[in-house]
PDB file of C-alpha atoms and ligand atoms in Angstrom:
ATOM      1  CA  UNK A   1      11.338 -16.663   9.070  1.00 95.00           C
ATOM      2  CA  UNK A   2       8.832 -14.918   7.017  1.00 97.00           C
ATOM      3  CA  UNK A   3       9.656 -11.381   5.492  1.00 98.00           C
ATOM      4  CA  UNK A   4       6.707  -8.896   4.307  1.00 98.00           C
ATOM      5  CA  UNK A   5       8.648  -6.107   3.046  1.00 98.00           C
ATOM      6  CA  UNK A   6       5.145  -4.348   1.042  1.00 98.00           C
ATOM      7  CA  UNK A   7       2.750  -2.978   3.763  1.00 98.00           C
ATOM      8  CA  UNK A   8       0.857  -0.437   4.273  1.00 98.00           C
ATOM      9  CA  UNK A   9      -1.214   1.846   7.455  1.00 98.00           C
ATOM     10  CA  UNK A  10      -3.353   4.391   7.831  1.00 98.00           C
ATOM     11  CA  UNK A  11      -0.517   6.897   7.828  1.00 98.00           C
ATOM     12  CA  UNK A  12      -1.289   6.592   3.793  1.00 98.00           C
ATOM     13  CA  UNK A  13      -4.339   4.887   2.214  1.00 98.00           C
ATOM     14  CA  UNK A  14      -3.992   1.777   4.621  1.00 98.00           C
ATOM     15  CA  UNK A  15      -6.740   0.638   7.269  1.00 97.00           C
ATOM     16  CA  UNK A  16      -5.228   0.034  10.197  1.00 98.00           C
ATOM     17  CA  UNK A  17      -2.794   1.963  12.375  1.00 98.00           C
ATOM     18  CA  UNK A  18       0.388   1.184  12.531  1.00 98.00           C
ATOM     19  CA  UNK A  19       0.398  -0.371  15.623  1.00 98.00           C
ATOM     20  CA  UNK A  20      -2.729  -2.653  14.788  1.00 98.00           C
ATOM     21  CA  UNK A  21      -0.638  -3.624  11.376  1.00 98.00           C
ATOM     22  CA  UNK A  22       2.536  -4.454  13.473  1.00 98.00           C
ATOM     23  CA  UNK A  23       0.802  -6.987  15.855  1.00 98.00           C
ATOM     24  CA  UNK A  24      -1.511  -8.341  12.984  1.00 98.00           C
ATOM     25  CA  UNK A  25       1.870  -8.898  11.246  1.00 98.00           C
ATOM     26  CA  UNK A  26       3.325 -10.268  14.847  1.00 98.00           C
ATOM     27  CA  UNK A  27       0.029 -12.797  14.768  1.00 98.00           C
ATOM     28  CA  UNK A  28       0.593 -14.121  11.385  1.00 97.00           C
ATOM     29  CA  UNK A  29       3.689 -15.180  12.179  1.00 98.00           C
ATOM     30  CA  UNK A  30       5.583 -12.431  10.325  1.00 98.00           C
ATOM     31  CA  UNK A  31       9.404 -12.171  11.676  1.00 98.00           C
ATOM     32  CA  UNK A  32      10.490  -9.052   9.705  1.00 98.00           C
ATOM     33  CA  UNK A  33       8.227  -6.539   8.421  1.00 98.00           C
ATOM     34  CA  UNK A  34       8.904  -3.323   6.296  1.00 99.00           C
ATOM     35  CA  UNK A  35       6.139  -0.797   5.984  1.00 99.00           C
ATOM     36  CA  UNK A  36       6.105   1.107   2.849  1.00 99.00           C
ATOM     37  CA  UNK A  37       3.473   3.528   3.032  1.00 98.00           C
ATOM     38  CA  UNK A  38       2.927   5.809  -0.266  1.00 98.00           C
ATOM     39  CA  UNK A  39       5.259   8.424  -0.558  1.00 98.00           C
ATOM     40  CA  UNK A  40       5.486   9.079   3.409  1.00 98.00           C
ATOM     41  CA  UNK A  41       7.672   7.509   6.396  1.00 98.00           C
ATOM     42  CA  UNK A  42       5.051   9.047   9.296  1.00 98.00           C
ATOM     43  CA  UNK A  43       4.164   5.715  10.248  1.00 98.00           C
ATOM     44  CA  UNK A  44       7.474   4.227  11.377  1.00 98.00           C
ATOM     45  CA  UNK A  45       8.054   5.877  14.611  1.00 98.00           C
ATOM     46  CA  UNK A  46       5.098   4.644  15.940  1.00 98.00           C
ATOM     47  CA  UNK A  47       5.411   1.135  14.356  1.00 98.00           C
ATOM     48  CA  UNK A  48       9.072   0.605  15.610  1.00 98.00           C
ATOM     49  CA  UNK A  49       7.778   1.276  19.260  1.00 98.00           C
ATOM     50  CA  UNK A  50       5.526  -1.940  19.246  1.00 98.00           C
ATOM     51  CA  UNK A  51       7.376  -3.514  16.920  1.00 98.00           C
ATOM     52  CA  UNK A  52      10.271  -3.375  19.563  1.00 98.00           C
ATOM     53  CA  UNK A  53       7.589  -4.775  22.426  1.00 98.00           C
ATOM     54  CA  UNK A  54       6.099  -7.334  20.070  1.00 96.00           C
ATOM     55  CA  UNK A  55       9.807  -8.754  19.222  1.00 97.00           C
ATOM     56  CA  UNK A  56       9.361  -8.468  15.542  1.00 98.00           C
ATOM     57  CA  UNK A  57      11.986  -6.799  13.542  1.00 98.00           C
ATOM     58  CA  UNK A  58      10.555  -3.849  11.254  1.00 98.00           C
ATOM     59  CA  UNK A  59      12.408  -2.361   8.429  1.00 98.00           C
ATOM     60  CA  UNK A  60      11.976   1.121   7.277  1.00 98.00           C
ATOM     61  CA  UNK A  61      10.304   1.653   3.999  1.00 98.00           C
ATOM     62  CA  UNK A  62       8.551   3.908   1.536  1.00 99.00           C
ATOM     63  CA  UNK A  63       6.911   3.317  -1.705  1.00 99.00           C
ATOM     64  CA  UNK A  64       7.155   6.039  -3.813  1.00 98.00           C
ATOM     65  CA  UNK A  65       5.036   7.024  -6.737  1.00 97.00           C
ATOM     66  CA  UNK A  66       6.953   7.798 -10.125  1.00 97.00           C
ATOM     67  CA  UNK A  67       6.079   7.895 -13.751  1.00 95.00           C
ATOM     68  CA  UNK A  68       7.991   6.380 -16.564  1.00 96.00           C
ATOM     69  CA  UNK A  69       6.872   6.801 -20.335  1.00 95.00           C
ATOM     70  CA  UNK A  70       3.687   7.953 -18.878  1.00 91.00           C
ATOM     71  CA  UNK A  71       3.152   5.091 -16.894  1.00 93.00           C
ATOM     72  CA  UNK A  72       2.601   5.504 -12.853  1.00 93.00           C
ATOM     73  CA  UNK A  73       5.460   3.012 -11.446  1.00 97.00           C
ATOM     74  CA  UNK A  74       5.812   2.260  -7.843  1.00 98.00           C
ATOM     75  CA  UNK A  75       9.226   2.040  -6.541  1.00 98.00           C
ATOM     76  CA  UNK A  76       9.644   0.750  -2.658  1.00 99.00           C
ATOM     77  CA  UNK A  77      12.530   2.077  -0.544  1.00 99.00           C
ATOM     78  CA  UNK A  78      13.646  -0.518   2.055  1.00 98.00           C
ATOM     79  CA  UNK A  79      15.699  -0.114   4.934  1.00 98.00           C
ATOM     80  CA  UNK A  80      16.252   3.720   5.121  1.00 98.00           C
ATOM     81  CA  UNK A  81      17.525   6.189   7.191  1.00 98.00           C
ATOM     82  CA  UNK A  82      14.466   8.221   7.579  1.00 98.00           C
ATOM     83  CA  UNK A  83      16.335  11.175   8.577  1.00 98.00           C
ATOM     84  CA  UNK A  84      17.475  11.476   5.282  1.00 98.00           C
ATOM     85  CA  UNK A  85      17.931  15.252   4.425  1.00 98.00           C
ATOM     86  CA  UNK A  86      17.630  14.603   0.592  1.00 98.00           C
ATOM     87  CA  UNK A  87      14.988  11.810   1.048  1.00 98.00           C
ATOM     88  CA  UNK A  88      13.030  14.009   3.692  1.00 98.00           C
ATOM     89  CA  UNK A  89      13.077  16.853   0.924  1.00 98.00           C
ATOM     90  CA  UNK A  90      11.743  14.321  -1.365  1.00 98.00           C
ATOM     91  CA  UNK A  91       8.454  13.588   0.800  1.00 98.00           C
ATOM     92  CA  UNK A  92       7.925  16.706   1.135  1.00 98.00           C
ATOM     93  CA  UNK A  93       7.581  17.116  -2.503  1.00 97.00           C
ATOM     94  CA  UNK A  94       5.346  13.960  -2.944  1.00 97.00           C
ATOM     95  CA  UNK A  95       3.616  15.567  -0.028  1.00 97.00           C
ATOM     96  CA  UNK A  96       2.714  19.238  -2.070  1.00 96.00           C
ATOM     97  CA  UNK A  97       2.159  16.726  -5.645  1.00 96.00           C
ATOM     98  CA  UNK A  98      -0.329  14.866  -3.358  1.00 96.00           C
ATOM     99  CA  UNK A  99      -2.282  18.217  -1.922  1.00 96.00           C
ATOM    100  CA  UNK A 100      -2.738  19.743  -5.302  1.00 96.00           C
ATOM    101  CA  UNK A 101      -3.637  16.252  -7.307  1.00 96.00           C
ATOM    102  CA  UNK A 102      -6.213  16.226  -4.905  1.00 97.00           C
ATOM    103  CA  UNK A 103      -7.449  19.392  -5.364  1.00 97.00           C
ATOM    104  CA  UNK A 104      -7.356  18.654  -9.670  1.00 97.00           C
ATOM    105  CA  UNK A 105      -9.048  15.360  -8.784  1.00 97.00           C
ATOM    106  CA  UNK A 106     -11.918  16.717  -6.753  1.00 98.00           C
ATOM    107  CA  UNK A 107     -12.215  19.444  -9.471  1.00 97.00           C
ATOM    108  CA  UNK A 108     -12.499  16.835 -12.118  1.00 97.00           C
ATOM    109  CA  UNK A 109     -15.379  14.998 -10.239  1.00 98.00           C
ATOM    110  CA  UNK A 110     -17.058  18.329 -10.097  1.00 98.00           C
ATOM    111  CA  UNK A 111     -17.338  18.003 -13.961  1.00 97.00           C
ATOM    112  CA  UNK A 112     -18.722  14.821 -13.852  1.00 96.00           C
ATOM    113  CA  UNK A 113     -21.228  15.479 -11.274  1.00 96.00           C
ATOM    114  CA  UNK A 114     -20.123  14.966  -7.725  1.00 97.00           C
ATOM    115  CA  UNK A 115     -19.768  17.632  -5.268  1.00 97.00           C
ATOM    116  CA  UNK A 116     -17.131  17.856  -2.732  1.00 97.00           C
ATOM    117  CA  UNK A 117     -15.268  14.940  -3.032  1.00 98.00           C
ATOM    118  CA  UNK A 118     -12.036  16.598  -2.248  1.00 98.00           C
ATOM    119  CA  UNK A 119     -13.399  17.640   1.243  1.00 98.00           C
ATOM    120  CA  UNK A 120     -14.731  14.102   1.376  1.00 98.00           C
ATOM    121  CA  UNK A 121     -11.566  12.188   0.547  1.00 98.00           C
ATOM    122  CA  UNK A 122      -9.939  14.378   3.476  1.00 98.00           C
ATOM    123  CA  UNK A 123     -12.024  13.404   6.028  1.00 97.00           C
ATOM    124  CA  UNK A 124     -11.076  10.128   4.713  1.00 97.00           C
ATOM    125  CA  UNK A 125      -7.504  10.601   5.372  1.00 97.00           C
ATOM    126  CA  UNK A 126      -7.632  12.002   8.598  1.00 96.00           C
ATOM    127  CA  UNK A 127      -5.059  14.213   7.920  1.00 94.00           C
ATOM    128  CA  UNK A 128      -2.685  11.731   6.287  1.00 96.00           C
ATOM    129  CA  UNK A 129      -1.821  12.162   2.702  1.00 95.00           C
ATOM    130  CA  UNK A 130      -4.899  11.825   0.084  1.00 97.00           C
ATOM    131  CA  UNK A 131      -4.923   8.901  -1.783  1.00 97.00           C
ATOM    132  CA  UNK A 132      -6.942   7.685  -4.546  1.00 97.00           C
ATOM    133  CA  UNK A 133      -8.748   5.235  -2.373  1.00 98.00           C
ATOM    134  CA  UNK A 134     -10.063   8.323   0.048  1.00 98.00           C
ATOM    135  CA  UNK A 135     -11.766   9.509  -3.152  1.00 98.00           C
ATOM    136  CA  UNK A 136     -13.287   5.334  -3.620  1.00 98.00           C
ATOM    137  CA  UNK A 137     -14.208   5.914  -0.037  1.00 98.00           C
ATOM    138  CA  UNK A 138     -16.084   8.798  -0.101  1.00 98.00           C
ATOM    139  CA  UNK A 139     -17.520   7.392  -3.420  1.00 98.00           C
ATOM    140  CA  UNK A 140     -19.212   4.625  -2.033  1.00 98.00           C
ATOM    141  CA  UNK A 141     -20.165   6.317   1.717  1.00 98.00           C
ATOM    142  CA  UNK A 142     -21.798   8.439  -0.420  1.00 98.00           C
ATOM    143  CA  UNK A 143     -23.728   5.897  -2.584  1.00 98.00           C
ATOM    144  CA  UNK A 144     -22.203   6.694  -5.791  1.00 98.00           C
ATOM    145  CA  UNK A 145     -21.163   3.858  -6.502  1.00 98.00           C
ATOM    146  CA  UNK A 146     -21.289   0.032  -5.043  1.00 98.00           C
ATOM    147  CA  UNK A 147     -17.776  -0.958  -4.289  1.00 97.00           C
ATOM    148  CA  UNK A 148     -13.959   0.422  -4.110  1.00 96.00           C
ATOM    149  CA  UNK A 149     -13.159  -1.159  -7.334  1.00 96.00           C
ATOM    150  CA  UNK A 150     -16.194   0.321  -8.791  1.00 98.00           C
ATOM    151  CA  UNK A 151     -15.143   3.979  -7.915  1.00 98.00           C
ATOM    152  CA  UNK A 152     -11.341   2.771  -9.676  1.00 98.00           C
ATOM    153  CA  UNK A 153     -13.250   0.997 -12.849  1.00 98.00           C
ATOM    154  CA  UNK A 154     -15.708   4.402 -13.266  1.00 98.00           C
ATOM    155  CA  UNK A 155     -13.955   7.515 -11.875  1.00 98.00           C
ATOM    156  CA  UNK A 156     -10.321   6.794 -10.855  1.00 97.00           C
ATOM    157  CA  UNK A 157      -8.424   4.013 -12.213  1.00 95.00           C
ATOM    158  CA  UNK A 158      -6.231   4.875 -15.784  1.00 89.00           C
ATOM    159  CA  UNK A 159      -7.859   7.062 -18.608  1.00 90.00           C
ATOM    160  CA  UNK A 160     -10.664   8.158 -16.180  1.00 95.00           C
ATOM    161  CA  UNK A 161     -11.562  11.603 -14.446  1.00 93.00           C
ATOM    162  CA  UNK A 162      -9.560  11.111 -11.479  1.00 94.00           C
ATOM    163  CA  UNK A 163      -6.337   9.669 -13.366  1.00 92.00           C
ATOM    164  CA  UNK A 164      -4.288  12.850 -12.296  1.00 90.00           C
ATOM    165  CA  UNK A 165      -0.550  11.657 -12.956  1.00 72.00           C
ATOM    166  CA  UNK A 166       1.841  13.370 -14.709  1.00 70.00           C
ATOM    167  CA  UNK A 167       3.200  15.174 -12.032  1.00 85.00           C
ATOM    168  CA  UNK A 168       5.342  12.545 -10.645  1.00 95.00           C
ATOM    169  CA  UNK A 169       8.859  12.558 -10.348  1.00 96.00           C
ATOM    170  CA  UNK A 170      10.746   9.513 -12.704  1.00 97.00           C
ATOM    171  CA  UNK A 171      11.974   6.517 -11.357  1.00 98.00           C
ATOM    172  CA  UNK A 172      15.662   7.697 -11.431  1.00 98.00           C
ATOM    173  CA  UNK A 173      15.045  10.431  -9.158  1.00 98.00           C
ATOM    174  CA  UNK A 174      13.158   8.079  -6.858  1.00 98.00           C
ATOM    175  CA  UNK A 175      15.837   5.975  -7.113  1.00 98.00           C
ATOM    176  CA  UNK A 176      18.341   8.215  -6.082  1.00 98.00           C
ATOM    177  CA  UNK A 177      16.255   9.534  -2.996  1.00 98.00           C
ATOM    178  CA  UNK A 178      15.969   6.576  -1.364  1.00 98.00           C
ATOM    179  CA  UNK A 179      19.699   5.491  -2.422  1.00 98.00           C
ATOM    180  CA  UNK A 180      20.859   8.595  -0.700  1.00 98.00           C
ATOM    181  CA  UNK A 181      19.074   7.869   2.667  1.00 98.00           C
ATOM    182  CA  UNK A 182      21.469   4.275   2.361  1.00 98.00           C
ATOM    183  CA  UNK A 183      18.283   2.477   1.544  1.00 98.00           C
ATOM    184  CA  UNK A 184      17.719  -0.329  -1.581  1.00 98.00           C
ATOM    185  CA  UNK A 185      15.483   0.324  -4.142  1.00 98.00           C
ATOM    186  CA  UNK A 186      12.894  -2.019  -5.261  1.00 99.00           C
ATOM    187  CA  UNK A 187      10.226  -2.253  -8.329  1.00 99.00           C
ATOM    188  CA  UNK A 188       6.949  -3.050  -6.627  1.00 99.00           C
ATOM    189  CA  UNK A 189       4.621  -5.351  -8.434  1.00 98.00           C
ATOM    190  CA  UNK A 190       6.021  -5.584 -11.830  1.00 98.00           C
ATOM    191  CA  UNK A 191       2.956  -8.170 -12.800  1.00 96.00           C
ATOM    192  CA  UNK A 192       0.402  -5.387 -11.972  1.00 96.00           C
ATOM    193  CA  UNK A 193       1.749  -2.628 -14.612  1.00 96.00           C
ATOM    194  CA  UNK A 194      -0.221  -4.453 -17.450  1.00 95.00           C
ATOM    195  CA  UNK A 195       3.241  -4.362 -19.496  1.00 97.00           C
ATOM    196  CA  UNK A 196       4.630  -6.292 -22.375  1.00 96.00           C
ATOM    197  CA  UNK A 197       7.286  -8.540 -21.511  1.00 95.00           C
ATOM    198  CA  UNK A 198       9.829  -6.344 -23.895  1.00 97.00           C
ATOM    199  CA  UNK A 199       8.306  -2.767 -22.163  1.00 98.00           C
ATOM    200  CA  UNK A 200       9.010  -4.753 -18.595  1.00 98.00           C
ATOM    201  CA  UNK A 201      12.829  -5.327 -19.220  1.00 98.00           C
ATOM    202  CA  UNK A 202      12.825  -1.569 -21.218  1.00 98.00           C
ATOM    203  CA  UNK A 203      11.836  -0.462 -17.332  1.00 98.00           C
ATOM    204  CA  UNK A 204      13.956  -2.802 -15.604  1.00 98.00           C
ATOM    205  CA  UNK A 205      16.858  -1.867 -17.659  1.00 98.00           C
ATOM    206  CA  UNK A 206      16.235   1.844 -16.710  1.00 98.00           C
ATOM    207  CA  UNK A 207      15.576   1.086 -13.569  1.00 98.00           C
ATOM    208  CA  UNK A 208      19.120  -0.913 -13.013  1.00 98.00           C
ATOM    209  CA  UNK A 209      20.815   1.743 -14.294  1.00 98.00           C
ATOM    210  CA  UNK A 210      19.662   4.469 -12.361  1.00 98.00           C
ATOM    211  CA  UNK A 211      20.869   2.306  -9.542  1.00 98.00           C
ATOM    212  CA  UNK A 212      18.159   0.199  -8.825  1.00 98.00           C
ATOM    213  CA  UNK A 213      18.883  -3.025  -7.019  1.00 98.00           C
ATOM    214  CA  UNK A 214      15.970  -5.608  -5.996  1.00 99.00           C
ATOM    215  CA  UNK A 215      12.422  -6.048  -7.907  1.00 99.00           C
ATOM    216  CA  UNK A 216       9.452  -7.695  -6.114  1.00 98.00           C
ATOM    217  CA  UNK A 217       9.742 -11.341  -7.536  1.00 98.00           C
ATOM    218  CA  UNK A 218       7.041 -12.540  -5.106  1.00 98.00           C
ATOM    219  CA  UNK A 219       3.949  -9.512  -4.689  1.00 98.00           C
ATOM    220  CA  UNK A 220       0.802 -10.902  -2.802  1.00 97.00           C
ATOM    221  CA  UNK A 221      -0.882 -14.321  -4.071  1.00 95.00           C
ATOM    222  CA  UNK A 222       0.246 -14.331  -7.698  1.00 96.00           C
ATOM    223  CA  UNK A 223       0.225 -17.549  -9.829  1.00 96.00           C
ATOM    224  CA  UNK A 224       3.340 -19.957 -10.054  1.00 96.00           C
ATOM    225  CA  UNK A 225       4.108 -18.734 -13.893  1.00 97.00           C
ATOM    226  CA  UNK A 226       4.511 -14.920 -12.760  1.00 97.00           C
ATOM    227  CA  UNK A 227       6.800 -15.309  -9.526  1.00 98.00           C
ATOM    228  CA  UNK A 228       9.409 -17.792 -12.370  1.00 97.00           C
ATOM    229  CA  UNK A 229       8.990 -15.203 -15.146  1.00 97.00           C
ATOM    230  CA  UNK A 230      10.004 -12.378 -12.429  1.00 98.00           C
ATOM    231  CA  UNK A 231      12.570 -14.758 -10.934  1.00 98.00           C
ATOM    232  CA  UNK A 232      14.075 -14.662 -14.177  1.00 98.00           C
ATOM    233  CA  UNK A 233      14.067 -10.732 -14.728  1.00 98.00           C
ATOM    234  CA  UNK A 234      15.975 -10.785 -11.837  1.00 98.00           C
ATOM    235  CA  UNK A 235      18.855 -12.895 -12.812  1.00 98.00           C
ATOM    236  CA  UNK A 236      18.503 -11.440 -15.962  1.00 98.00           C
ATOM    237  CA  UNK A 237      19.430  -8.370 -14.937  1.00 98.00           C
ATOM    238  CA  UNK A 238      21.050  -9.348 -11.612  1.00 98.00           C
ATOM    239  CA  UNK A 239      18.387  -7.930  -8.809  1.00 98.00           C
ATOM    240  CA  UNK A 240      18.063  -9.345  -5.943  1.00 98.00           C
ATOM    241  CA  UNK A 241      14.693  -9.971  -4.628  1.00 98.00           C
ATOM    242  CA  UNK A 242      11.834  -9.047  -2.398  1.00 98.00           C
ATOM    243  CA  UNK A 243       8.433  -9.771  -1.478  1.00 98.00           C
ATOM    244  CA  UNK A 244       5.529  -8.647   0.176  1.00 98.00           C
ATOM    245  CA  UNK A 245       1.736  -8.428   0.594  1.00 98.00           C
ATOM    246  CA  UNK A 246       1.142  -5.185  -0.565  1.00 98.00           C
ATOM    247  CA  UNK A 247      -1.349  -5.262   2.936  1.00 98.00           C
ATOM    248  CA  UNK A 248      -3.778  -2.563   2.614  1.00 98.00           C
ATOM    249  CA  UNK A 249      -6.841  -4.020   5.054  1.00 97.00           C
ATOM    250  CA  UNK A 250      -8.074  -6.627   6.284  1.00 97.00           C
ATOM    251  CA  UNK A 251     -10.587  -9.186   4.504  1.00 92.00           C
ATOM    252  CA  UNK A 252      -8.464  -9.506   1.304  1.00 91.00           C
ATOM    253  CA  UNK A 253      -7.239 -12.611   1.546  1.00 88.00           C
ATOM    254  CA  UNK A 254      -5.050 -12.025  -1.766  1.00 90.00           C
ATOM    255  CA  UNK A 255      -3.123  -9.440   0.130  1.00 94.00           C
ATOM    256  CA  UNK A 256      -3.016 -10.875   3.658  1.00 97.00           C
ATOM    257  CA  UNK A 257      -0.079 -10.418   6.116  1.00 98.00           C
ATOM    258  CA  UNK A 258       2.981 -12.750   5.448  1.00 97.00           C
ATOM    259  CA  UNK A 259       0.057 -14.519   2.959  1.00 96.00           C
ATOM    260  CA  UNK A 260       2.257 -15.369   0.014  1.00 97.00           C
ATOM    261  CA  UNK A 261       4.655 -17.656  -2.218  1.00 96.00           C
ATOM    262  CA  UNK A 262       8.086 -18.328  -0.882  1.00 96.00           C
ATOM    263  CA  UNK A 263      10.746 -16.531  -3.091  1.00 97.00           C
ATOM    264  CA  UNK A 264      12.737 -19.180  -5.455  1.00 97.00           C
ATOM    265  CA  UNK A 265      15.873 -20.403  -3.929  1.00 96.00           C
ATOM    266  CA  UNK A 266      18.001 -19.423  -7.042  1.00 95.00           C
ATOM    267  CA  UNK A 267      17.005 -15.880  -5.856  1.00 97.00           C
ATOM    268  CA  UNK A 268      19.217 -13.329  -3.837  1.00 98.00           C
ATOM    269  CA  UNK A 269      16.960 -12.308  -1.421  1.00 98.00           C
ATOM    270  CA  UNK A 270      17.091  -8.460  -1.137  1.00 98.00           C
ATOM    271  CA  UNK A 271      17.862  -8.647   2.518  1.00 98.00           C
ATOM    272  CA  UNK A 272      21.021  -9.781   2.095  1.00 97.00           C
ATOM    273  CA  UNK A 273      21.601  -6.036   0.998  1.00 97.00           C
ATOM    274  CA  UNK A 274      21.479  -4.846   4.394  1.00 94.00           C
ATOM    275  CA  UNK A 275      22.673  -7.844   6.702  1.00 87.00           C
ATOM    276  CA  UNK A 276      26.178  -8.325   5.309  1.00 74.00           C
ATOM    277  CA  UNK A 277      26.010  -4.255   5.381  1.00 69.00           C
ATOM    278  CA  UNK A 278      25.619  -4.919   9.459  1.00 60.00           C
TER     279      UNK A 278
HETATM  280  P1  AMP B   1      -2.625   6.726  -5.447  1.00 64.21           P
HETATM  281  O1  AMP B   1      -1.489   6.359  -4.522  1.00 64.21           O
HETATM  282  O2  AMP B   1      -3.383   7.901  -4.980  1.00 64.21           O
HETATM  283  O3  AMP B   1      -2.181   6.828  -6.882  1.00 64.21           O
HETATM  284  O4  AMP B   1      -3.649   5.498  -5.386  1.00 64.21           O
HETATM  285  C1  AMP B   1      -3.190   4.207  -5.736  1.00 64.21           C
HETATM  286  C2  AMP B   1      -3.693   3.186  -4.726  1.00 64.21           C
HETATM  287  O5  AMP B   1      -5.041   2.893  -5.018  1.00 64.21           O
HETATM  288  C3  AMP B   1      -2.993   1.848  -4.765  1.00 64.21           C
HETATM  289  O6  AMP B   1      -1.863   1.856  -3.940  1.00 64.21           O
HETATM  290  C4  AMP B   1      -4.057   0.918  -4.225  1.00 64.21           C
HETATM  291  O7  AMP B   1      -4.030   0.963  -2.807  1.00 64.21           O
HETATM  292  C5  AMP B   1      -5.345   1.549  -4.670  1.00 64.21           C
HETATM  293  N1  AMP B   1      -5.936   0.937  -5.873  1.00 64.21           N
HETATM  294  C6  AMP B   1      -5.467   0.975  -7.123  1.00 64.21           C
HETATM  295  N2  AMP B   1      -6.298   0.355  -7.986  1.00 64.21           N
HETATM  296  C7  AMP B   1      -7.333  -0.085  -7.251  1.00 64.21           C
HETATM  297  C8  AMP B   1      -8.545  -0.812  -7.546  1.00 64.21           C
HETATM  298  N3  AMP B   1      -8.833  -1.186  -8.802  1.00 64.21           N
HETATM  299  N4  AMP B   1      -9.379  -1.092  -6.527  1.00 64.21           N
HETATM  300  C9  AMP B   1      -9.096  -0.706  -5.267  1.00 64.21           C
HETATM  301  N5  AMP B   1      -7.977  -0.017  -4.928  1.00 64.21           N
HETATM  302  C10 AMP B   1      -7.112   0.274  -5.904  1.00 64.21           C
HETATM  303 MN1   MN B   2      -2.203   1.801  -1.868  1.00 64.21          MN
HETATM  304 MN1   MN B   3       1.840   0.099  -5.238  1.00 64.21          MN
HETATM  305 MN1   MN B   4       1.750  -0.746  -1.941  1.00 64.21          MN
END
């Protein structure tokens, strides 16, 4: 069995559709499959009808954006109810924080130069939420600069123009969104936050107790040393764990479908959470 519980389609800043990510995942040999699209569940109806004709079993997620001590954390949401009055409400607000850190964003490109990226990052979304890598892809269709990480190093990624974040809600509140829809929280990526061991457990520890109960132990192709340090936040601070590609497109091998370390066997894997639920 392989789990990927960290996807993502075009119904937020992924590539494919959700029905092209569902039988990639299918090809790859991927058994269960969550998709976790940014701060939206708009994807999952469609992905649950082939996933149901392909015979692969797909979870529903969301990975919502948060901030905590002015850092942007991503929290995943697996296996909810995405009916969810108080979760629903809570996309909806992402939804508005999206619209008008858009807006800011294209405003702040203005200032350094480049004209209508806002309307450019739309067209980019095709009327799915606007992402920070709609603005990279406008930014290079438009010859601005070379590459996607390019437009993150110059004009988007932290301290730069397009760094709009302090309008997130915190990680409790996320938290408690996706608890209340009967899902399991999750801390996506820990490794890619940049943070001190000590300022990692400071956010695990605030993280547990706002009710937090799995961390990503195993996130894309990461090196032996990270998946045991993780493994041992989690027992630590008794999480159970997850893991997933963090998919995006195709043609990045580090973030393939299924395309990663198996989780430790000391861990609790996270779906435990929701098969002894029934
Ligand atoms: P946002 O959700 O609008 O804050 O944008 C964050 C997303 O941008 C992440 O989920 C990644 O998909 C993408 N991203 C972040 N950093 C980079 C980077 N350096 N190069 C390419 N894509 C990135
Ligand atoms: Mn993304
Ligand atoms: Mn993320
Ligand atoms: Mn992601």
């Amino acid at each position: 069995m392989i789990y990927d519980l960290h996807t993502h389609s075009n119904a937020s800043d992924g590539i494919l559709s959700p029905e092209e990510l569902v039988s990639r995942a299918k090809s790859r040999g991927v058994t269960h499959l969550a998709l976790t699209d940014h701060d939206t569940t708009e994807g999952l109806h469609r992905a649950g009808i082939i996933a149901d004709q392909e015979g692969i079993c797909l979870i529903s997620g969301i990975e919502f954006s948060t901030q905590w001590q002015g850092i942007n954390i991503h929290i995943v949401g697996l296996n909810v109810n995405v009916e969810g009055e108080q979760l629903c409400a809570a996309i909806a607000k992402q939804g508005k924080i999206r619209g008008e850190r858009a807006h800011e964003i294209g405003r702040r490109l203005a200032h350094e130069g480049i004209k209508d990226a806002y309307d450019g990052a739309r067209s980019f979304a095709q009327g799915s939420i606007i992402g920070r890598p709609h603005f990279a892809r406008f930014l290079v269709d438009k010859g601005h600069v070379p590459s996607m990480s390019v437009a993150f190093k110059r004009y988007l990624g932290a301290g730069k123009a397009g760094d709009v974040k302090h309008s997130w809600p915190d990680i409790g509140q996320a938290v408690a969104d996706i608890r209340s829809a009967g899902g399991v929280a999750v801390i996506a990526h820990p490794n890619r936050y940049n943070l001190t061991r000590t300022k990692l457990r400071r956010l695990v520890a605030d993280f547990k107790d706002a009710g937090g109960e799995a961390i990503e132990v195993v996130s894309g192709q990461q090196s032996s040393n990270d998946t045991a340090a993780m493994q041992n936040i989690a027992a630590q601070f008794d999480l159970h764990a997850s893991c997933g590609s963090d998919f995006h497109m195709p043609d990045q091998p580090w973030q393939e479908l299924g395309a990663f370390g198996a989780l430790p066997a000391q861990c609790n894997p996270v779906w435990q959470l929701w098969q002894e639920a029934g």
